Coordinates of C-alpha atoms in Angstrom, one line a residue:
Chain A
M117 CA 23.3 -111.1 -60.0
T118 CA 25.8 -110.0 -57.4
A119 CA 27.4 -112.1 -54.7
R120 CA 26.5 -111.5 -51.0
K121 CA 29.2 -109.8 -48.9
N122 CA 30.8 -112.9 -47.4
E123 CA 29.9 -115.4 -50.1
G124 CA 32.7 -116.9 -52.1
V125 CA 35.7 -119.2 -52.3
L126 CA 38.8 -119.3 -50.1
G127 CA 42.2 -120.7 -51.2
V128 CA 44.8 -121.3 -48.5
F129 CA 48.5 -121.1 -49.6
T130 CA 51.7 -121.6 -47.6
D131 CA 53.7 -120.5 -50.7
G132 CA 53.6 -116.7 -50.9
H133 CA 54.6 -116.7 -54.6
K134 CA 51.7 -119.0 -55.5
S135 CA 49.2 -116.7 -53.7
V136 CA 50.4 -113.7 -55.7
E137 CA 50.1 -115.8 -58.9
A138 CA 46.6 -116.8 -57.9
V139 CA 45.6 -113.2 -57.4
R140 CA 47.1 -112.2 -60.8
K141 CA 45.3 -115.1 -62.6
L142 CA 42.0 -114.3 -60.9
K143 CA 42.3 -110.7 -61.9
E144 CA 42.8 -111.8 -65.5
E145 CA 39.7 -113.9 -65.2
G146 CA 37.7 -110.8 -64.3
Y147 CA 37.5 -110.9 -60.5
A148 CA 39.5 -107.7 -59.9
G149 CA 37.8 -105.8 -57.0
Q150 CA 36.3 -109.1 -55.6
I151 CA 39.6 -110.5 -54.3
H152 CA 40.7 -110.1 -50.7
I153 CA 43.7 -111.6 -49.0
F154 CA 44.5 -112.5 -45.4
A155 CA 48.2 -112.6 -44.5
A156 CA 50.5 -112.4 -41.5
V157 CA 52.8 -110.5 -43.8
P158 CA 51.8 -109.6 -47.4
P159 CA 53.9 -111.7 -49.8
H160 CA 56.4 -109.9 -52.0
G161 CA 54.5 -108.1 -54.8
M162 CA 51.1 -108.9 -53.4
L163 CA 49.9 -105.4 -52.5
E164 CA 51.0 -104.1 -55.9
E165 CA 48.4 -106.5 -57.4
F166 CA 45.6 -104.5 -55.9
D167 CA 44.3 -101.6 -58.0
V168 CA 44.5 -98.9 -55.3
Y169 CA 48.0 -98.7 -53.9
K170 CA 48.0 -95.3 -52.2
S171 CA 46.5 -94.8 -48.8
S172 CA 44.3 -91.8 -47.8
V173 CA 45.8 -92.0 -44.3
R174 CA 48.3 -89.4 -45.5
L175 CA 45.5 -86.8 -45.9
F176 CA 44.5 -87.4 -42.3
T177 CA 48.2 -86.9 -41.2
L178 CA 48.5 -83.7 -43.2
I179 CA 45.2 -82.2 -42.0
G180 CA 45.9 -83.3 -38.4
G181 CA 49.4 -81.8 -38.5
L182 CA 48.2 -78.4 -39.9
T183 CA 45.3 -78.3 -37.4
G184 CA 47.8 -78.9 -34.6
C185 CA 50.1 -76.1 -35.8
V186 CA 47.2 -73.6 -36.0
A187 CA 45.9 -74.8 -32.6
G188 CA 49.3 -74.3 -31.0
F189 CA 49.6 -70.7 -32.1
V190 CA 45.9 -70.0 -31.3
L191 CA 46.4 -71.4 -27.8
C192 CA 49.5 -69.3 -27.1
I193 CA 48.5 -66.1 -28.8
G194 CA 44.9 -66.4 -27.5
L195 CA 45.9 -66.8 -23.9
A196 CA 48.7 -64.2 -24.1
L197 CA 46.2 -61.6 -25.5
T198 CA 43.7 -62.5 -22.8
W199 CA 46.2 -61.4 -20.2
D200 CA 48.0 -58.9 -22.3
L201 CA 51.1 -58.7 -20.1
M202 CA 54.4 -57.3 -21.3
V203 CA 57.1 -59.4 -19.7
G204 CA 60.9 -59.4 -20.3
G205 CA 60.5 -56.7 -23.0
K206 CA 58.7 -59.1 -25.2
M207 CA 55.3 -58.4 -26.8
P208 CA 52.4 -60.6 -25.5
A209 CA 52.0 -62.3 -28.8
A210 CA 55.7 -63.1 -29.4
I211 CA 56.1 -65.7 -32.1
P212 CA 59.5 -67.5 -31.7
P213 CA 58.7 -69.0 -28.3
Y214 CA 55.3 -70.2 -29.5
V215 CA 56.9 -72.1 -32.3
V216 CA 57.8 -74.8 -29.8
I217 CA 54.2 -75.3 -28.7
A218 CA 52.9 -75.2 -32.3
F219 CA 55.6 -77.8 -33.3
E220 CA 54.6 -80.2 -30.5
L221 CA 50.9 -79.9 -31.3
T222 CA 51.6 -80.4 -35.0
I223 CA 53.2 -83.7 -34.1
L224 CA 50.5 -84.6 -31.5
F225 CA 47.5 -83.8 -33.7
G226 CA 49.3 -85.4 -36.7
A227 CA 49.8 -88.7 -34.9
L228 CA 46.3 -88.7 -33.5
A229 CA 44.8 -88.0 -36.9
T230 CA 47.0 -90.7 -38.5
L231 CA 45.6 -93.2 -36.0
T232 CA 42.1 -92.0 -36.7
G233 CA 42.7 -92.4 -40.5
L234 CA 44.0 -95.9 -40.0
F235 CA 41.0 -96.9 -37.9
L236 CA 38.5 -95.3 -40.3
N237 CA 40.1 -96.7 -43.5
T238 CA 40.6 -100.2 -42.3
K239 CA 37.4 -100.4 -40.2
L240 CA 39.5 -101.5 -37.3
G241 CA 37.5 -101.9 -34.1
P242 CA 36.0 -104.6 -32.0
T243 CA 34.3 -106.2 -35.1
A244 CA 33.7 -109.9 -35.8
L245 CA 36.2 -111.6 -38.0
H246 CA 35.4 -112.5 -41.6
P247 CA 33.8 -116.0 -41.8
A248 CA 36.6 -117.1 -44.1
Y249 CA 39.3 -116.0 -41.7
D250 CA 41.5 -118.8 -40.3
P251 CA 44.0 -118.5 -37.4
R252 CA 46.7 -119.9 -39.7
F253 CA 46.6 -116.6 -41.6
S254 CA 48.4 -114.9 -38.6
E255 CA 51.0 -117.7 -38.6
D256 CA 52.3 -119.2 -41.8
S257 CA 49.6 -119.2 -44.5
V258 CA 48.1 -116.7 -47.0
G259 CA 44.3 -116.8 -47.7
V260 CA 43.0 -115.6 -51.0
F261 CA 39.2 -115.0 -50.9
V262 CA 37.2 -114.4 -54.0
N263 CA 33.8 -112.8 -53.4
C264 CA 31.6 -114.5 -56.0
T265 CA 28.2 -116.0 -56.8
R266 CA 27.5 -119.7 -56.5
E267 CA 27.6 -120.0 -60.3
K268 CA 31.1 -118.8 -60.4
M269 CA 32.4 -120.8 -57.5
S270 CA 33.5 -123.9 -59.3
S271 CA 35.5 -121.9 -61.8
V272 CA 37.3 -120.0 -59.0
E273 CA 37.9 -123.2 -57.1
G274 CA 39.4 -124.7 -60.2
T275 CA 41.8 -121.7 -60.7
L276 CA 42.9 -121.8 -57.1
R277 CA 43.5 -125.5 -57.2
A278 CA 45.3 -125.3 -60.5
I279 CA 47.8 -122.7 -59.1
G280 CA 48.5 -124.8 -56.0
A281 CA 46.2 -123.9 -53.2
E282 CA 46.7 -126.4 -50.4
E283 CA 43.1 -126.1 -49.3
V284 CA 40.0 -124.6 -50.9
R285 CA 36.9 -123.8 -49.0
V286 CA 33.5 -122.5 -50.2
E287 CA 31.8 -120.0 -48.0
Y288 CA 28.1 -119.4 -48.1
A289 CA 27.8 -117.0 -45.1
Chain B
M137 CA 62.4 -127.0 -58.0
A138 CA 64.3 -124.5 -55.9
V139 CA 61.8 -121.8 -56.7
T140 CA 58.9 -123.8 -55.1
A141 CA 60.9 -125.2 -52.2
A142 CA 62.1 -121.8 -50.8
P143 CA 58.7 -120.4 -49.9
K144 CA 57.7 -123.6 -48.2
R145 CA 60.7 -123.2 -46.0
L146 CA 59.7 -119.6 -45.3
A147 CA 56.3 -120.9 -44.0
D148 CA 58.2 -123.1 -41.6
V149 CA 60.3 -120.1 -40.5
F150 CA 57.1 -118.1 -40.0
R151 CA 55.6 -120.9 -37.8
D152 CA 58.8 -121.0 -35.7
I153 CA 58.7 -117.3 -35.2
N154 CA 55.2 -117.5 -34.0
R155 CA 55.9 -120.4 -31.7
D156 CA 59.1 -119.0 -30.2
I157 CA 58.0 -115.4 -29.7
L158 CA 54.6 -116.2 -28.4
A159 CA 56.1 -118.7 -26.0
T160 CA 57.3 -115.7 -24.0
L161 CA 53.6 -115.2 -23.0
D162 CA 53.3 -118.6 -21.4
A163 CA 52.6 -118.9 -17.7
P164 CA 55.6 -117.6 -15.8
G165 CA 57.6 -119.5 -13.2
P166 CA 58.2 -118.7 -9.6
G167 CA 61.4 -116.7 -10.5
Y168 CA 59.3 -114.2 -12.4
Y169 CA 56.9 -113.7 -9.5
L170 CA 59.8 -113.3 -7.1
L171 CA 61.3 -110.6 -9.3
L172 CA 58.0 -108.9 -9.7
A173 CA 57.4 -109.0 -5.9
F174 CA 60.9 -107.4 -5.4
V175 CA 60.3 -104.5 -7.9
V176 CA 56.8 -104.0 -6.3
S177 CA 58.5 -103.7 -2.9
L178 CA 60.7 -101.0 -4.4
V179 CA 57.6 -99.2 -5.6
G180 CA 56.2 -99.5 -2.1
L181 CA 59.4 -97.9 -0.6
G182 CA 59.0 -95.0 -3.1
A183 CA 55.3 -94.7 -2.4
F184 CA 56.0 -94.6 1.4
A185 CA 58.6 -91.8 0.9
F186 CA 56.3 -89.9 -1.4
T187 CA 53.4 -90.1 1.1
Y188 CA 55.7 -89.0 3.9
Q189 CA 56.8 -86.0 1.8
T190 CA 53.2 -85.1 0.8
Y191 CA 52.2 -85.1 4.5
W192 CA 55.2 -83.2 5.9
G193 CA 55.9 -81.0 2.9
L194 CA 58.9 -80.5 0.5
G195 CA 61.2 -79.6 3.5
V196 CA 61.9 -83.3 4.0
A197 CA 63.7 -83.3 0.7
G198 CA 67.3 -81.9 0.9
Y199 CA 66.2 -78.6 -0.8
A200 CA 67.5 -75.3 0.5
P201 CA 68.3 -72.1 -1.4
P202 CA 70.0 -71.9 -3.9
V203 CA 69.6 -75.6 -4.7
M204 CA 65.8 -75.8 -5.3
W205 CA 66.2 -78.4 -8.1
G206 CA 67.8 -81.6 -6.9
V207 CA 67.4 -85.3 -7.3
Y208 CA 63.8 -85.1 -8.5
I209 CA 64.6 -83.0 -11.5
T210 CA 67.8 -85.1 -12.0
N211 CA 65.5 -88.1 -12.2
F212 CA 63.1 -86.4 -14.5
V213 CA 65.8 -85.6 -17.0
F214 CA 67.4 -89.0 -16.6
W215 CA 64.2 -90.9 -17.3
V216 CA 63.3 -88.7 -20.3
G217 CA 66.7 -89.5 -21.6
I218 CA 66.2 -93.3 -21.1
A219 CA 63.0 -92.9 -23.1
H220 CA 64.9 -91.7 -26.1
S221 CA 66.3 -95.0 -27.4
G222 CA 62.9 -96.4 -28.1
T223 CA 62.0 -93.8 -30.6
L224 CA 65.5 -93.8 -32.0
I225 CA 65.5 -97.5 -32.6
S226 CA 61.9 -97.6 -33.7
A227 CA 61.4 -94.5 -35.8
I228 CA 64.7 -93.2 -36.9
L229 CA 66.2 -96.6 -37.7
Y230 CA 62.9 -97.6 -39.4
L231 CA 63.2 -94.6 -41.7
F232 CA 66.8 -95.6 -42.4
R233 CA 65.7 -99.2 -43.1
A234 CA 68.3 -100.6 -40.6
K235 CA 67.5 -104.3 -40.5
W236 CA 68.8 -105.0 -37.0
R237 CA 66.2 -102.8 -35.3
T238 CA 63.6 -105.5 -35.9
S239 CA 64.8 -107.7 -33.0
V240 CA 65.0 -104.9 -30.4
N241 CA 62.5 -102.3 -31.4
R242 CA 59.5 -103.6 -29.4
S243 CA 61.3 -103.9 -26.1
A244 CA 62.9 -100.4 -26.7
E245 CA 59.5 -98.9 -27.5
A246 CA 57.9 -100.4 -24.4
M247 CA 60.8 -99.2 -22.3
T248 CA 60.3 -95.7 -23.8
V249 CA 56.7 -95.6 -22.8
F250 CA 57.3 -96.8 -19.3
A251 CA 60.3 -94.4 -18.9
V252 CA 58.2 -91.4 -19.9
M253 CA 55.5 -92.6 -17.5
T254 CA 58.2 -92.6 -14.8
A255 CA 59.7 -89.2 -15.8
G256 CA 56.2 -87.7 -15.8
L257 CA 55.9 -88.4 -12.1
F258 CA 58.8 -86.3 -11.1
P259 CA 57.6 -82.8 -11.9
M260 CA 54.5 -83.7 -9.8
I261 CA 56.6 -85.1 -6.9
H262 CA 58.8 -81.9 -7.2
L263 CA 55.7 -79.7 -7.0
G264 CA 55.1 -80.6 -3.4
R265 CA 51.4 -79.8 -3.6
V266 CA 50.8 -82.6 -6.0
W267 CA 47.0 -82.2 -5.9
K268 CA 47.5 -78.9 -7.8
F269 CA 49.3 -80.6 -10.7
Y270 CA 46.6 -79.9 -13.2
Y271 CA 47.7 -76.3 -13.2
L272 CA 50.5 -77.5 -15.5
F273 CA 48.0 -77.9 -18.4
P274 CA 46.7 -74.5 -19.5
Y275 CA 43.7 -74.5 -21.7
Y276 CA 41.7 -71.9 -23.6
P277 CA 39.7 -70.0 -22.5
N278 CA 41.7 -69.8 -19.3
R279 CA 39.7 -70.6 -16.2
L280 CA 42.6 -71.3 -13.8
T281 CA 43.1 -67.6 -13.1
V282 CA 46.8 -67.9 -13.6
W283 CA 48.9 -66.5 -16.3
P284 CA 50.4 -69.3 -18.4
N285 CA 53.7 -68.0 -19.6
F286 CA 54.3 -69.7 -23.0
K287 CA 57.6 -68.0 -23.2
S288 CA 58.9 -70.2 -20.5
P289 CA 60.7 -73.5 -21.3
L290 CA 59.0 -75.1 -18.4
I291 CA 55.6 -74.9 -20.1
W292 CA 57.3 -76.1 -23.4
D293 CA 58.4 -79.1 -21.4
V294 CA 54.8 -80.0 -20.4
F295 CA 53.8 -80.0 -24.0
A296 CA 56.9 -81.8 -25.3
V297 CA 56.8 -84.6 -22.7
S298 CA 53.0 -85.1 -22.9
T299 CA 53.2 -85.2 -26.7
Y300 CA 56.1 -87.7 -26.4
L301 CA 54.2 -90.0 -24.1
T302 CA 51.1 -89.9 -26.3
V303 CA 53.0 -90.4 -29.6
S304 CA 55.3 -93.1 -28.2
S305 CA 52.3 -95.0 -26.8
L306 CA 50.5 -94.8 -30.1
F307 CA 53.5 -95.9 -32.0
L308 CA 53.9 -98.9 -29.7
F309 CA 50.2 -99.7 -29.9
V310 CA 50.1 -99.5 -33.7
G311 CA 53.1 -101.8 -34.0
L312 CA 51.5 -104.3 -31.7
I313 CA 48.2 -104.7 -33.6
P314 CA 49.3 -107.5 -36.0
D315 CA 51.2 -109.3 -33.3
V316 CA 48.3 -109.2 -30.8
A317 CA 46.2 -110.7 -33.6
S318 CA 48.7 -113.6 -33.7
A319 CA 48.4 -113.9 -29.9
R320 CA 44.6 -113.9 -30.2
D321 CA 44.7 -116.7 -32.7
R322 CA 46.9 -118.9 -30.6
C323 CA 45.6 -118.1 -27.1
K324 CA 42.9 -120.4 -25.6
D325 CA 42.9 -119.2 -22.0
W326 CA 41.3 -116.3 -20.1
R327 CA 43.5 -113.8 -22.0
K328 CA 41.8 -114.4 -25.3
P329 CA 39.1 -111.7 -24.8
F330 CA 41.9 -109.3 -23.9
Y331 CA 43.8 -110.0 -27.1
T332 CA 40.6 -110.0 -29.1
V333 CA 39.7 -106.5 -28.0
L334 CA 43.3 -105.2 -28.3
S335 CA 43.8 -106.6 -31.9
L336 CA 40.8 -104.6 -33.0
G337 CA 39.6 -107.2 -35.5
W338 CA 42.9 -107.3 -37.3
Q339 CA 42.9 -110.0 -40.1
G340 CA 45.8 -108.9 -42.2
T341 CA 43.7 -108.1 -45.3
D342 CA 45.1 -106.3 -48.3
E343 CA 43.1 -103.2 -47.3
Q344 CA 44.4 -103.3 -43.7
W345 CA 48.0 -103.8 -44.7
R346 CA 47.9 -101.0 -47.3
H347 CA 46.7 -98.4 -44.8
Y348 CA 48.7 -99.9 -41.9
N349 CA 52.1 -99.6 -43.7
R350 CA 51.5 -96.0 -44.6
A351 CA 50.2 -95.1 -41.1
Y352 CA 53.3 -96.7 -39.5
L353 CA 55.6 -94.8 -41.9
F354 CA 53.9 -91.5 -41.1
M355 CA 54.0 -92.3 -37.4
A356 CA 57.8 -92.9 -37.7
A357 CA 58.2 -89.7 -39.7
L358 CA 56.3 -87.7 -37.0
A359 CA 58.2 -89.4 -34.1
T360 CA 61.6 -88.7 -35.6
P361 CA 61.6 -84.9 -35.2
L362 CA 59.7 -85.3 -32.0
V363 CA 62.5 -87.3 -30.4
L364 CA 65.0 -84.6 -31.3
S365 CA 62.7 -81.9 -30.0
V366 CA 61.8 -83.4 -26.7
H367 CA 65.3 -83.5 -25.2
S368 CA 66.2 -80.2 -26.8
V369 CA 63.2 -78.7 -25.0
V370 CA 64.4 -80.4 -21.8
S371 CA 67.8 -78.9 -22.3
W372 CA 66.3 -75.4 -22.7
D373 CA 64.9 -75.7 -19.2
F374 CA 68.5 -75.0 -18.3
A375 CA 70.1 -73.3 -21.3
V376 CA 67.5 -70.5 -21.5
S377 CA 68.4 -69.4 -18.0
I378 CA 71.5 -67.4 -17.2
V379 CA 72.9 -69.7 -14.5
P380 CA 76.6 -70.3 -15.0
G381 CA 77.1 -73.9 -16.3
W382 CA 73.6 -73.9 -17.9
H383 CA 73.7 -70.9 -20.3
T384 CA 75.2 -72.5 -23.3
T385 CA 74.1 -73.1 -26.9
I386 CA 75.6 -76.6 -27.0
F387 CA 73.0 -78.0 -24.6
A388 CA 70.3 -79.1 -27.1
P389 CA 72.5 -81.4 -29.3
Y390 CA 74.5 -82.5 -26.2
F391 CA 71.3 -83.5 -24.4
V392 CA 69.9 -85.3 -27.4
A393 CA 73.2 -87.3 -27.9
G394 CA 73.3 -88.0 -24.2
A395 CA 69.7 -89.2 -24.2
I396 CA 70.2 -91.6 -27.0
F397 CA 73.4 -92.8 -25.3
S398 CA 71.7 -93.5 -22.0
G399 CA 68.6 -95.0 -23.7
L400 CA 70.8 -97.5 -25.6
G401 CA 72.7 -98.3 -22.4
M402 CA 69.4 -99.2 -20.8
V403 CA 68.2 -101.3 -23.8
I404 CA 71.4 -103.3 -23.5
T405 CA 71.0 -103.7 -19.8
I406 CA 67.5 -105.2 -20.3
L407 CA 68.1 -107.2 -23.4
V408 CA 71.1 -109.2 -22.3
P409 CA 69.2 -111.0 -19.5
L410 CA 65.9 -111.0 -21.4
R411 CA 67.2 -113.0 -24.4
K412 CA 68.7 -115.6 -22.1
L413 CA 65.6 -115.9 -19.9
F414 CA 63.2 -116.3 -22.8
N415 CA 65.4 -118.3 -25.1
L416 CA 65.4 -115.5 -27.7
E417 CA 69.1 -116.0 -28.8
K418 CA 67.9 -116.8 -32.3
Y419 CA 66.1 -113.5 -32.6
I420 CA 68.3 -111.2 -30.6
T421 CA 71.7 -112.1 -31.8
V422 CA 75.2 -111.0 -30.9
D423 CA 75.3 -109.1 -34.2
H424 CA 72.4 -107.0 -32.9
F425 CA 74.3 -106.3 -29.7
E426 CA 77.3 -105.3 -31.7
D427 CA 75.3 -102.8 -33.8
M428 CA 73.9 -101.3 -30.6
A429 CA 77.4 -101.2 -29.1
K430 CA 78.6 -99.2 -32.1
L431 CA 75.8 -96.7 -31.6
V432 CA 76.7 -96.5 -27.9
L433 CA 80.3 -95.8 -28.9
V434 CA 79.3 -93.1 -31.4
T435 CA 77.0 -91.3 -28.9
S436 CA 79.6 -91.7 -26.2
T437 CA 82.2 -89.9 -28.3
I438 CA 79.7 -87.1 -29.0
V439 CA 78.9 -86.7 -25.3
L440 CA 82.6 -86.7 -24.4
Y441 CA 83.3 -84.1 -27.2
A442 CA 80.5 -82.0 -25.7
Y443 CA 82.1 -82.2 -22.2
L444 CA 85.4 -81.1 -23.6
V445 CA 83.8 -78.2 -25.7
E446 CA 82.1 -77.0 -22.5
Y447 CA 85.4 -76.9 -20.6
F448 CA 87.2 -75.3 -23.6
T449 CA 84.5 -72.7 -24.0
A450 CA 84.6 -71.8 -20.3
W451 CA 88.4 -71.4 -20.4
Y452 CA 88.5 -69.6 -23.8
S453 CA 85.7 -67.2 -23.0
G454 CA 87.7 -65.5 -20.3
E455 CA 84.4 -65.2 -18.3
A456 CA 85.5 -65.4 -14.6
V457 CA 82.2 -66.8 -13.4
E458 CA 82.0 -69.4 -16.1
K459 CA 85.6 -70.4 -15.5
A460 CA 85.0 -70.6 -11.7
S461 CA 81.9 -72.7 -12.1
T462 CA 83.6 -75.2 -14.5
W463 CA 86.7 -75.4 -12.2
W464 CA 84.4 -76.0 -9.2
R465 CA 82.6 -78.8 -11.0
L466 CA 85.9 -80.6 -11.8
F467 CA 87.8 -80.0 -8.5
G468 CA 85.2 -78.6 -6.0
D469 CA 83.0 -80.3 -3.5
Y470 CA 81.2 -82.3 -6.2
W471 CA 84.4 -83.6 -7.9
W472 CA 83.3 -87.2 -7.2
A473 CA 80.1 -86.8 -9.2
T474 CA 81.9 -85.0 -12.1
W475 CA 84.6 -87.6 -12.4
T476 CA 82.1 -90.5 -12.1
M477 CA 80.3 -88.9 -15.0
L478 CA 83.5 -88.5 -17.1
I479 CA 84.8 -92.0 -16.5
C480 CA 81.5 -93.8 -17.0
N481 CA 80.4 -91.8 -20.1
G482 CA 83.6 -90.9 -21.7
I483 CA 86.3 -93.3 -20.8
I484 CA 84.8 -96.8 -20.1
P485 CA 82.7 -96.9 -23.4
L486 CA 86.0 -96.5 -25.3
L487 CA 86.5 -100.2 -24.7
L488 CA 83.9 -100.6 -27.4
W489 CA 86.4 -99.7 -30.1
F490 CA 87.5 -103.4 -29.7
K491 CA 85.3 -105.9 -31.6
K492 CA 86.0 -108.5 -28.9
M493 CA 84.4 -106.2 -26.3
R494 CA 81.4 -105.4 -28.5
R495 CA 80.7 -109.1 -29.0
N496 CA 81.2 -110.1 -25.4
L497 CA 77.8 -109.8 -23.8
M498 CA 79.0 -109.9 -20.2
V499 CA 81.4 -107.0 -20.9
L500 CA 78.7 -105.1 -22.8
F501 CA 76.2 -105.6 -20.0
I502 CA 78.7 -104.2 -17.4
I503 CA 79.6 -101.3 -19.7
S504 CA 75.8 -100.6 -20.0
I505 CA 75.5 -100.4 -16.3
F506 CA 78.3 -97.9 -16.1
V507 CA 76.6 -95.9 -18.8
N508 CA 73.4 -95.8 -16.8
I509 CA 75.3 -94.7 -13.7
G510 CA 77.3 -92.1 -15.7
M511 CA 74.2 -90.6 -17.3
W512 CA 72.4 -90.2 -14.0
F513 CA 75.5 -88.5 -12.6
E514 CA 75.6 -86.2 -15.7
R515 CA 72.2 -84.9 -14.9
F516 CA 73.1 -84.5 -11.3
V517 CA 76.3 -82.6 -12.1
I518 CA 74.5 -80.3 -14.5
I519 CA 71.6 -79.5 -12.2
V520 CA 73.1 -79.6 -8.7
T521 CA 76.6 -78.3 -9.2
S522 CA 75.4 -75.3 -11.2
L523 CA 72.8 -74.3 -8.6
A524 CA 75.0 -75.0 -5.5
H525 CA 77.6 -72.6 -6.9
E526 CA 75.3 -70.0 -8.4
Y527 CA 75.9 -66.2 -8.2
M528 CA 76.4 -65.1 -4.6
P529 CA 79.3 -66.8 -2.8
S530 CA 77.5 -66.3 0.5
M531 CA 74.7 -68.5 -0.8
W532 CA 76.9 -71.4 -2.0
R533 CA 75.8 -74.6 -0.4
Y534 CA 76.5 -78.3 -0.4
Y535 CA 73.4 -80.1 -1.2
T536 CA 72.9 -83.7 -0.1
P537 CA 69.8 -85.7 -1.1
S538 CA 67.7 -86.9 1.9
W539 CA 66.5 -90.5 2.5
V540 CA 63.2 -89.4 1.0
E541 CA 64.8 -88.5 -2.3
W542 CA 66.9 -91.6 -2.5
S543 CA 63.8 -93.8 -1.7
I544 CA 61.8 -92.1 -4.4
L545 CA 64.7 -92.7 -6.9
I546 CA 64.8 -96.4 -6.0
G547 CA 61.1 -96.5 -6.2
S548 CA 61.2 -95.1 -9.7
F549 CA 63.4 -97.9 -10.9
G550 CA 60.9 -100.3 -9.3
W551 CA 58.0 -98.5 -11.0
W552 CA 59.6 -98.7 -14.4
A553 CA 60.7 -102.3 -14.0
M554 CA 57.2 -103.4 -12.7
Y555 CA 55.6 -102.2 -15.9
F556 CA 58.2 -103.8 -18.1
L557 CA 57.9 -107.1 -16.3
M558 CA 54.2 -107.1 -16.8
F559 CA 54.6 -106.1 -20.4
I560 CA 56.9 -109.0 -21.3
K561 CA 54.3 -111.5 -20.0
M562 CA 51.3 -109.9 -21.7
L563 CA 52.5 -108.8 -25.1
P564 CA 55.0 -110.1 -27.6
V565 CA 58.4 -108.7 -26.8
V566 CA 59.8 -109.1 -30.3
S567 CA 57.8 -107.8 -33.3
I568 CA 56.5 -110.9 -35.0
A569 CA 55.2 -109.3 -38.1
E570 CA 58.3 -107.2 -38.7
Y571 CA 60.5 -110.2 -38.1
K572 CA 58.6 -112.2 -40.6
E573 CA 58.8 -109.3 -43.1
L574 CA 62.5 -109.2 -42.6
M575 CA 62.8 -113.0 -43.2
A576 CA 60.6 -112.8 -46.3
R577 CA 62.7 -109.9 -47.7
E578 CA 65.9 -111.8 -47.1
A579 CA 64.5 -114.9 -48.7
E580 CA 63.4 -112.8 -51.6
E581 CA 66.9 -111.3 -52.0
A582 CA 68.5 -114.7 -51.8
H583 CA 66.0 -116.0 -54.4
A584 CA 66.8 -113.1 -56.7

């Protein structure tokens, strides 16, 4: 039996070290992949506790940058060949001056793609907040949420309390 | 015991940071509205002059051959320069992991965006027929029936400045997301929906932080070469031509150094009163100002060196036209502009060699005003004196800006300040998340 998306137990910590310890302990107990945190700033060592550390945003940046570079040359060479004018003794499709345009578009497309990558990967958008989210998480506290079935809740609650969670809440949403 | 006690204190620090920085968003007093009304009246003056010029034509500006680039292009280059400190402080110092940037990066980034928005007005004002400005943006396939010359630095400029505006805005926006979420969680008034939409559902989850940190790093990595390229491209507007006084290879690095110099000057001009008015002395400290003052000193010496190299090259080249042009700059009709530039940019900042001067905020504020004045005059000297003393002696002319140009210049300061004043009351002026990260790192180092 699998837990529903927002069903689980939330532990609230003001001590960042303890929240990291809680994540470590819960992983040992077999909850890896079911743990999520909420934090104003991830405590030292927290992000390393999650199995996937690298971000695919870099691929967006790379593809965006390369697309911009190609688009810059296509724009310049395409328009130059449309008119096919020889000016100042330079061929219509002269490369060196077009490097500037290609460079600027590399940066522009790279930045726009990075933002797109961030939005897509983090599902940022005007979405509703997680039911376990608490305004304290953008201030001074760290929330450790374990997505689990009702049967496992008491065990998770016990672990969170044993490590020093200042508040433990059960979410059934 | 110490191990468990330290993080608790960190939570208190985090709470204080939220409270103090978000307090800047509280309802403003009458002084704020008075100041806002004043800067809006400056915008009104600029708008009136611009409307007058649009109705009567560019002839109401002081233009006459050979000086067809005057105060408007001076303003454009000046504001692009001002825009440079934001990306320097945000992106370059972020990549170098300079801790002190955390306190000042947000205001510098905002200043950058508003400065580029201001700079972008001037090519349009300078066009005369402003309703045709969209011709500046060529697209493929070309339907504007004009030949876009991609070999011209003027079109490079369009791409460079538009890219800079877009990337600077994105960089500012991305940095704001976690802080706007903090504002959303604290706010209970009519602004809550605004913060809710702008925070994009940010909750600070592990997944969000993982991608966010990388995205911010990549943005910084993209913005760093951009900042160097933009003012290089602006300098090529001049250097690629053969006008005496413009045609020199030193222009790109000289312009970049000057831009950073002027941008830092403006950051200091803003931050000295800002920290006092919003009780941010705890976050923007005298140490931060000292670090900025050191950068001002470094860039000032680079700029002074560039001036001297320019004069030396003119003398050593043996080129009669180049020598005459340089001599005229220093001792001709525009001597007052050249010497204002040299004194404000090269001599006055030398006071910053003294630690006492760097740490005295009143002195630093006054020096920063001189830097702003000096850098405006630098652009004026480069543009106007070179054109006014171009090739044919029979064409030489003394250009004086008209009341329309002065009004638009004053209006541009109002335009820029208006956005900044609105910004400081709507969004956190110091980066909350980054400041907390810095505190956490320092606590961790102390703990280790």
